[in-house]
GROMACS .gro file of C-alpha atoms in nm:
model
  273
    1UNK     CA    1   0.669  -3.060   0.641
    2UNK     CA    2   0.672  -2.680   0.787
    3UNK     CA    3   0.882  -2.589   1.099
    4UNK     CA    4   0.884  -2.255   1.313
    5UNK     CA    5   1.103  -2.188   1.605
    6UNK     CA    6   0.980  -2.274   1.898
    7UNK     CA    7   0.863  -2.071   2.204
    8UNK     CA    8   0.661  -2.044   2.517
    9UNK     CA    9   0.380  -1.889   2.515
   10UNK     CA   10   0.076  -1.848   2.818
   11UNK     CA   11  -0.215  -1.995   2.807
   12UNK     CA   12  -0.571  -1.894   2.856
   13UNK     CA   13  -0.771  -2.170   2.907
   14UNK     CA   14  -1.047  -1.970   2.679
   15UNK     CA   15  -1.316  -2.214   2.509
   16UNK     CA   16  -1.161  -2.528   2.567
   17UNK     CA   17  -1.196  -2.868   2.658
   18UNK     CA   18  -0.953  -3.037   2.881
   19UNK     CA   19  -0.637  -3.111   2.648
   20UNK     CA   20  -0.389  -3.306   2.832
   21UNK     CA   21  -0.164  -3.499   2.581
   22UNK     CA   22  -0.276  -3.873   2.640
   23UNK     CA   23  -0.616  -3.761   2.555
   24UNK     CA   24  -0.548  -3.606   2.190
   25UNK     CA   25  -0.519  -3.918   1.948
   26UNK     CA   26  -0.698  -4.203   1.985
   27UNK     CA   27  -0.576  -4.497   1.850
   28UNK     CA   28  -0.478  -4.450   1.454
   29UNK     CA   29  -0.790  -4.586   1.246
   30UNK     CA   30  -0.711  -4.864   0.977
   31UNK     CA   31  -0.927  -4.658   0.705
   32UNK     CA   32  -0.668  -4.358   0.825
   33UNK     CA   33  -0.323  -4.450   0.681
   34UNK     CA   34  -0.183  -4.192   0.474
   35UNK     CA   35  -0.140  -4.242   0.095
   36UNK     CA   36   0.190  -4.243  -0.055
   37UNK     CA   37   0.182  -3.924  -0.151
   38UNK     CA   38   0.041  -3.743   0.176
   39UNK     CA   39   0.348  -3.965   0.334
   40UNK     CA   40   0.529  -3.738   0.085
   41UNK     CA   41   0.420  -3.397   0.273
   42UNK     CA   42   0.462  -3.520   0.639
   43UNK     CA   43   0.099  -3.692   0.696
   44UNK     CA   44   0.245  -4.021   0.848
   45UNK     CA   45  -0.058  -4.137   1.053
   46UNK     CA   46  -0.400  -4.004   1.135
   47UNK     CA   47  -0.404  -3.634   1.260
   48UNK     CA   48  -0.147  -3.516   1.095
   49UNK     CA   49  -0.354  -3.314   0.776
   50UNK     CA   50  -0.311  -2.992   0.742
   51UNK     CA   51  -0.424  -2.661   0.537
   52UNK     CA   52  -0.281  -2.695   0.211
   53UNK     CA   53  -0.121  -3.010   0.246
   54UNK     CA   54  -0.162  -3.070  -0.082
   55UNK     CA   55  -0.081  -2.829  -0.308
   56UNK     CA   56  -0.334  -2.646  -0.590
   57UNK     CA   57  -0.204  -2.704  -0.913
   58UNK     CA   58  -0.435  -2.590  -1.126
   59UNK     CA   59  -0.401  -2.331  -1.371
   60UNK     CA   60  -0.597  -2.051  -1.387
   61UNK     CA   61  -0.610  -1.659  -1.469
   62UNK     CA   62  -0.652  -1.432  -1.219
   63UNK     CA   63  -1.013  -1.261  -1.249
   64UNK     CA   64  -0.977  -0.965  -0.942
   65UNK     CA   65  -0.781  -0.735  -0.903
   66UNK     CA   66  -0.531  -0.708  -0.605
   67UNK     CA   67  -0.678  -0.600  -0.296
   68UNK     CA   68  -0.661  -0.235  -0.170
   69UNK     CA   69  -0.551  -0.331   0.185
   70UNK     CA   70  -0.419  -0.639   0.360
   71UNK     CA   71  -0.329  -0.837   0.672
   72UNK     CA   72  -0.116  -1.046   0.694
   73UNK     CA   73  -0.175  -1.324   0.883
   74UNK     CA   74  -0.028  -1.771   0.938
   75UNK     CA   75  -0.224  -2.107   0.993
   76UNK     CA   76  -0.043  -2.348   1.181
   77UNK     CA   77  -0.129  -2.708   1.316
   78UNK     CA   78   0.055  -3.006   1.494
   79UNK     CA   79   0.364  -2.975   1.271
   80UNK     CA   80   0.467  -2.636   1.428
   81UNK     CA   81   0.477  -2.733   1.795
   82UNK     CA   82   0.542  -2.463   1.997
   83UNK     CA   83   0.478  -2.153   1.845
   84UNK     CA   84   0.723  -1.817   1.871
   85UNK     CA   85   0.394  -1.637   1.877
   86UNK     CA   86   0.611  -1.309   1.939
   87UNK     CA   87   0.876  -1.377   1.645
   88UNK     CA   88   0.552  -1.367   1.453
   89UNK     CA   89   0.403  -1.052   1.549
   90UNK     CA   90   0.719  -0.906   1.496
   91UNK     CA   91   0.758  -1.048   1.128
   92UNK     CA   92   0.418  -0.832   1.111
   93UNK     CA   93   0.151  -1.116   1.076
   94UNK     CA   94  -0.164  -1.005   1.276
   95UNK     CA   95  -0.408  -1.269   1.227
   96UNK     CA   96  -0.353  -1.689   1.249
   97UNK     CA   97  -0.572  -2.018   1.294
   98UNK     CA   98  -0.478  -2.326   1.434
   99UNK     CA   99  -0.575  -2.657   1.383
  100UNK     CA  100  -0.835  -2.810   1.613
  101UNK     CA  101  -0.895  -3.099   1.489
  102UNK     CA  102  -0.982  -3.363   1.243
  103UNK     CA  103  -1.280  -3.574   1.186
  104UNK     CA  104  -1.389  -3.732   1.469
  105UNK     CA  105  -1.118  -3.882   1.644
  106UNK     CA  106  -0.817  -3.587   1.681
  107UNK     CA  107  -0.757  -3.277   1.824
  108UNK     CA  108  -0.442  -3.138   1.822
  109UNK     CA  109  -0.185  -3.136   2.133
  110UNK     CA  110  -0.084  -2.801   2.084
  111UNK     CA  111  -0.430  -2.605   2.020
  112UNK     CA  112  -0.422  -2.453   2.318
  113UNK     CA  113  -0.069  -2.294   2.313
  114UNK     CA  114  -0.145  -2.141   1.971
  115UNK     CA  115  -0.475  -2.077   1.972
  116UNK     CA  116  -0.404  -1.866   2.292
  117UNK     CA  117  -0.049  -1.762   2.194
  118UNK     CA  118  -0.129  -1.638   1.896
  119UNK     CA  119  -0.402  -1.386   2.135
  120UNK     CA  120  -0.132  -1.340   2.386
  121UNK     CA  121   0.046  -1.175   2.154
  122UNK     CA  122  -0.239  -0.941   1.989
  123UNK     CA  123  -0.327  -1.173   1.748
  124UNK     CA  124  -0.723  -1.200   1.607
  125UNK     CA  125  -0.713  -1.627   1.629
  126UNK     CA  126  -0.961  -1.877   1.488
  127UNK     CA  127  -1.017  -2.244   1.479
  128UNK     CA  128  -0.995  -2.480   1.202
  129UNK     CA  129  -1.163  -2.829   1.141
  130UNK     CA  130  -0.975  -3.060   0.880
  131UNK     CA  131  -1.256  -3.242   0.747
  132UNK     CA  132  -1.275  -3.623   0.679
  133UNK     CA  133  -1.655  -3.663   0.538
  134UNK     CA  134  -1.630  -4.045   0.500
  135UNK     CA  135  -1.575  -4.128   0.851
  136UNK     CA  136  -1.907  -3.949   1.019
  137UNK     CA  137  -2.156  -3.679   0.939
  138UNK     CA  138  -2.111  -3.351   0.940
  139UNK     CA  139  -2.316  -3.267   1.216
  140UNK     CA  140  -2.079  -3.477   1.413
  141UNK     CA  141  -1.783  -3.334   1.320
  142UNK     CA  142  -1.917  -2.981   1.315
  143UNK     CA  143  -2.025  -3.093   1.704
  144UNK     CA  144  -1.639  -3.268   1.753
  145UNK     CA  145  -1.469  -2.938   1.670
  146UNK     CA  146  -1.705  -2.711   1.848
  147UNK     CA  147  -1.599  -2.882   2.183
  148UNK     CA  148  -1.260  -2.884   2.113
  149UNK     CA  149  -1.165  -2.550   2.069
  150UNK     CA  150  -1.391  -2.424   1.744
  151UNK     CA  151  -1.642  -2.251   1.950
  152UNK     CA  152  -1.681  -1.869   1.925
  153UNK     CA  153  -1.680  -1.573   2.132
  154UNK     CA  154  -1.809  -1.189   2.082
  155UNK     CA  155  -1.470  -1.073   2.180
  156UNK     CA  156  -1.323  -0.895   1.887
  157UNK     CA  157  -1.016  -1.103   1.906
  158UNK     CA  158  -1.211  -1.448   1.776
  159UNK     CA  159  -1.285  -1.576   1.410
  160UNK     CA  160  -1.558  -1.782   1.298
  161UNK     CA  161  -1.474  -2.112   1.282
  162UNK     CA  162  -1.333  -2.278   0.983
  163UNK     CA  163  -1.377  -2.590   0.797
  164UNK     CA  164  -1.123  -2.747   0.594
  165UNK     CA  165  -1.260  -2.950   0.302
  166UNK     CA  166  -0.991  -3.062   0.047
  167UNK     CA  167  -0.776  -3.335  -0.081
  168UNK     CA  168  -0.823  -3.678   0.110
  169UNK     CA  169  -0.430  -3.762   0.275
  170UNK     CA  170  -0.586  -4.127   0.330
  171UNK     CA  171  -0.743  -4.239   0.025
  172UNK     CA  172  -0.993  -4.107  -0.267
  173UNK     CA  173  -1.016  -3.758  -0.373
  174UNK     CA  174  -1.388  -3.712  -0.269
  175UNK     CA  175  -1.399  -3.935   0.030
  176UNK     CA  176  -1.620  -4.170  -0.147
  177UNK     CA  177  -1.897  -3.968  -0.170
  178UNK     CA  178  -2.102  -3.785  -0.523
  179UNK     CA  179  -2.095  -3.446  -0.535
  180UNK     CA  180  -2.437  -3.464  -0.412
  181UNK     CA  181  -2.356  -3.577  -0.127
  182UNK     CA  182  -2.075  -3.397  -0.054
  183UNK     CA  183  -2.302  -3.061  -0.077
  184UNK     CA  184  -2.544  -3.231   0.177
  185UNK     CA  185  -2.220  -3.298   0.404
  186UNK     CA  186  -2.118  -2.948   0.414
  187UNK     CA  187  -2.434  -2.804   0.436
  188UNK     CA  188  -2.511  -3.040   0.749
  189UNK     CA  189  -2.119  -2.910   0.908
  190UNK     CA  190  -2.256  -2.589   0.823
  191UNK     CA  191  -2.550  -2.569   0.954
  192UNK     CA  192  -2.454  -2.745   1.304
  193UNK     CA  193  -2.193  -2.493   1.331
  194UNK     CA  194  -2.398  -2.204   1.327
  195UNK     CA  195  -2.697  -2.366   1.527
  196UNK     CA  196  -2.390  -2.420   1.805
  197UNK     CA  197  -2.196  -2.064   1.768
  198UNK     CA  198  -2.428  -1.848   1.548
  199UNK     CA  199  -2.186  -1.780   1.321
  200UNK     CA  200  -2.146  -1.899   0.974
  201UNK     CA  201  -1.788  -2.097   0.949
  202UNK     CA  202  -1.568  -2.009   0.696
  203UNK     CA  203  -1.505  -2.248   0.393
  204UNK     CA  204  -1.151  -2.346   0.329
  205UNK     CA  205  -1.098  -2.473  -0.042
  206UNK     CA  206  -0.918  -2.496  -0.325
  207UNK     CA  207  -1.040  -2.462  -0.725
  208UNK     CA  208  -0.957  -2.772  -0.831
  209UNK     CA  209  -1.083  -2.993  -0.531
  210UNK     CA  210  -1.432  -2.793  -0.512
  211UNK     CA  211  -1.487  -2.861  -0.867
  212UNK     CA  212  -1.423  -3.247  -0.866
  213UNK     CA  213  -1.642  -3.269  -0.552
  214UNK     CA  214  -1.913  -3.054  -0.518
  215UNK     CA  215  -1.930  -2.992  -0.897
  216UNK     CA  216  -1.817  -2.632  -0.842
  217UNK     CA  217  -2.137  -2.620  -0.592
  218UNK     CA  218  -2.254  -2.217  -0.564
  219UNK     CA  219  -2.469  -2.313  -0.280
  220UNK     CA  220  -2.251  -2.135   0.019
  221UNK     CA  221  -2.136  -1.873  -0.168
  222UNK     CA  222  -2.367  -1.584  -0.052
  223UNK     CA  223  -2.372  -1.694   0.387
  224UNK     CA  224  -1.993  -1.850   0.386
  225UNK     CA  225  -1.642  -1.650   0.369
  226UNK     CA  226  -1.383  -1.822   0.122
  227UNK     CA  227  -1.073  -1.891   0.226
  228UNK     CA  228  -0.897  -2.003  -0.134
  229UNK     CA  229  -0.586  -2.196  -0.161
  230UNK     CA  230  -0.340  -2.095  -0.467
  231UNK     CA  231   0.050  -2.111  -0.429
  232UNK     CA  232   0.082  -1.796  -0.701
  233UNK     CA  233   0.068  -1.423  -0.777
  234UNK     CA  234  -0.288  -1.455  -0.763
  235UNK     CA  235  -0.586  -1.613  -0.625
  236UNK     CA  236  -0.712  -1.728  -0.962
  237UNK     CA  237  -1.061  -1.811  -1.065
  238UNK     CA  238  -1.228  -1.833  -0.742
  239UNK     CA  239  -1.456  -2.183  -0.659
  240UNK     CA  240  -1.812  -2.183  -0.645
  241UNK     CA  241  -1.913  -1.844  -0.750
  242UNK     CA  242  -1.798  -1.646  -0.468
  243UNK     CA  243  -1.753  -1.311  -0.597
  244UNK     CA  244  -1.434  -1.205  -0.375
  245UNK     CA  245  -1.214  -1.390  -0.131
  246UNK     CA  246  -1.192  -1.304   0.277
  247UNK     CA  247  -0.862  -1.475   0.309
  248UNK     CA  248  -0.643  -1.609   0.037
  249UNK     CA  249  -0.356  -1.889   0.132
  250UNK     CA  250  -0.064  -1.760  -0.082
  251UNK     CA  251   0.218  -1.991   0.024
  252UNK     CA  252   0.372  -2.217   0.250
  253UNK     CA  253   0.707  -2.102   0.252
  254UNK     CA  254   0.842  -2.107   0.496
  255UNK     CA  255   0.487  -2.221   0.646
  256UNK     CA  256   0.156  -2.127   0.559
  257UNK     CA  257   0.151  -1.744   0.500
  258UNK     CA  258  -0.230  -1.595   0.420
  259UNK     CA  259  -0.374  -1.261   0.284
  260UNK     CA  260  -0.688  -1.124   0.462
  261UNK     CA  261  -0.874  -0.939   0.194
  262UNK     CA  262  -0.913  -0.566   0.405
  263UNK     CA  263  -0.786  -0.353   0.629
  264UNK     CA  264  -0.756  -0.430   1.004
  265UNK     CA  265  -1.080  -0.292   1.090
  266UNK     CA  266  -1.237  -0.490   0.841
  267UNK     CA  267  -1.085  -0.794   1.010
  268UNK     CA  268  -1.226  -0.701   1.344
  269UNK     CA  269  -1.571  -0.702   1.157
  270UNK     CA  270  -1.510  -1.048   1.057
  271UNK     CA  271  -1.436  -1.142   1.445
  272UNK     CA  272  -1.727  -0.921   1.535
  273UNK     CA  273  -1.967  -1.109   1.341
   0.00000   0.00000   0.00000
């Protein structure tokens, strides 16, 4: 599990549903205790997924060159807390997501103090969703995260939206479902999202997962940013056909650590829309 030093940071109150703590986890679902090895990497009960929690492995050369121009930006969820949102800026990292929440029964008790401590700060924020396909569809959960904090605003400061689709921390790989029908659950998070926000969310993924699920599915590559997870020197062979990466989780040493693929104005664009 990650830590950070903690701080206090002000709140907003932007796009947010009421948050008080009693209200964030509902009673931990049978169908949501952690495997052995997601008890490995901190996931003790349901909520506690995060980016990257478990991670890529697999092998591959890289096919891109290193980018011209980067930001540096963090994702953080429950396991951080509090948030030192100024050590952070000072370490240089301009951009970071948080963790809304996951499936359809958890949002996390500290959203609001990093989603809006991480602006407080300076910071371009987003939302992320961690997807658990087997427990609703993804209209629901695209709906779920939308009114908890995964909304979007024309500000300049906001990122689309981001869902989370990877390794299952509570039981099989694909959540039970073909690749098939994994496809037809993004597409239906997907497509809710932007119906709600009119923005297309960005897709959060590794090599290895995409290809066992979605057969290395191409169909999001041309309307969806990546956002590829490789612990390495590289990014690798990307998933799904996407010819270049928007953000590129590098590490999570000391916690997650991510590459933005452009300069700052270039990551304005991407709040922009």
């Amino acid at each position: 599990m990650k830590s950070l030093v903690t701080g206090a940071a002000a709140t907003l109150g932007l796009l947010l549903a009421p948050l008080g703590a009693a209200a964030q986890t509902a009673p931990e679902p049978a169908a949501h205790q952690p495997t052995p090895t997601a008890r490995q990497h901190g996931i003790t009960k349901a909520g506690d997924a995060y980016m990257g929690w478990l991670a890529p492995t697999t092998a591959s050369r890289s096919t891109q060159a290193a980018p011209a121009a980067v930001v540096e930006g963090i994702d953080v969820s429950s396991h951080q807390g509090n948030v030192d949102w100024a050590g952070q800026w000072n370490a240089g990292k301009r951009f970071a997501y948080s963790k809304a929440t996951e499936g359809n029964y958890y949002s996390n008790p500290y959203f609001a103090q990093q989603y809006n401590g991480s602006y407080n700060v300076g910071m371009i924020r987003g939302a992320y969703h961690f997807a658990t396909p087997n427990d609703s569809s993804g209209a629901n959960q695209a709906n779920y995260f939308v009114d908890r904090g995964g909304a979007w605003s024309r500000d300049g400061r906001t990122l689309p939206g981001a869902l989370d689709i990877e390794y299952n921390p509570y039981g099989a790989t694909c959540y039970g479902l073909s690749q098939a029908s994994m496809v037809s659950w993004i597409r239906d998070f997907l497509n809710t999202y932007k119906s709600r926000t009119g923005r297309d969310a960005v897709i959060y993924t590794n090599l290895d997962w995409w290809t066992q699920c979605t057969g290395n599915s191409g169909a999001f590559n041309a309307t969806n940013p990546l956002w590829v997870a490789r612990y390495s020197t590289s990014p690798g062979t990307l998933p799904g056909g996407w010819p270049y990466y928007t953000i590129w989780q590098w590490t999570s040493s000391p916690l997650d650590q991510n590459h933005f693929n452009g300069d700052q104005s270039r990551l304005v664009a991407l709040a922009n829309g």
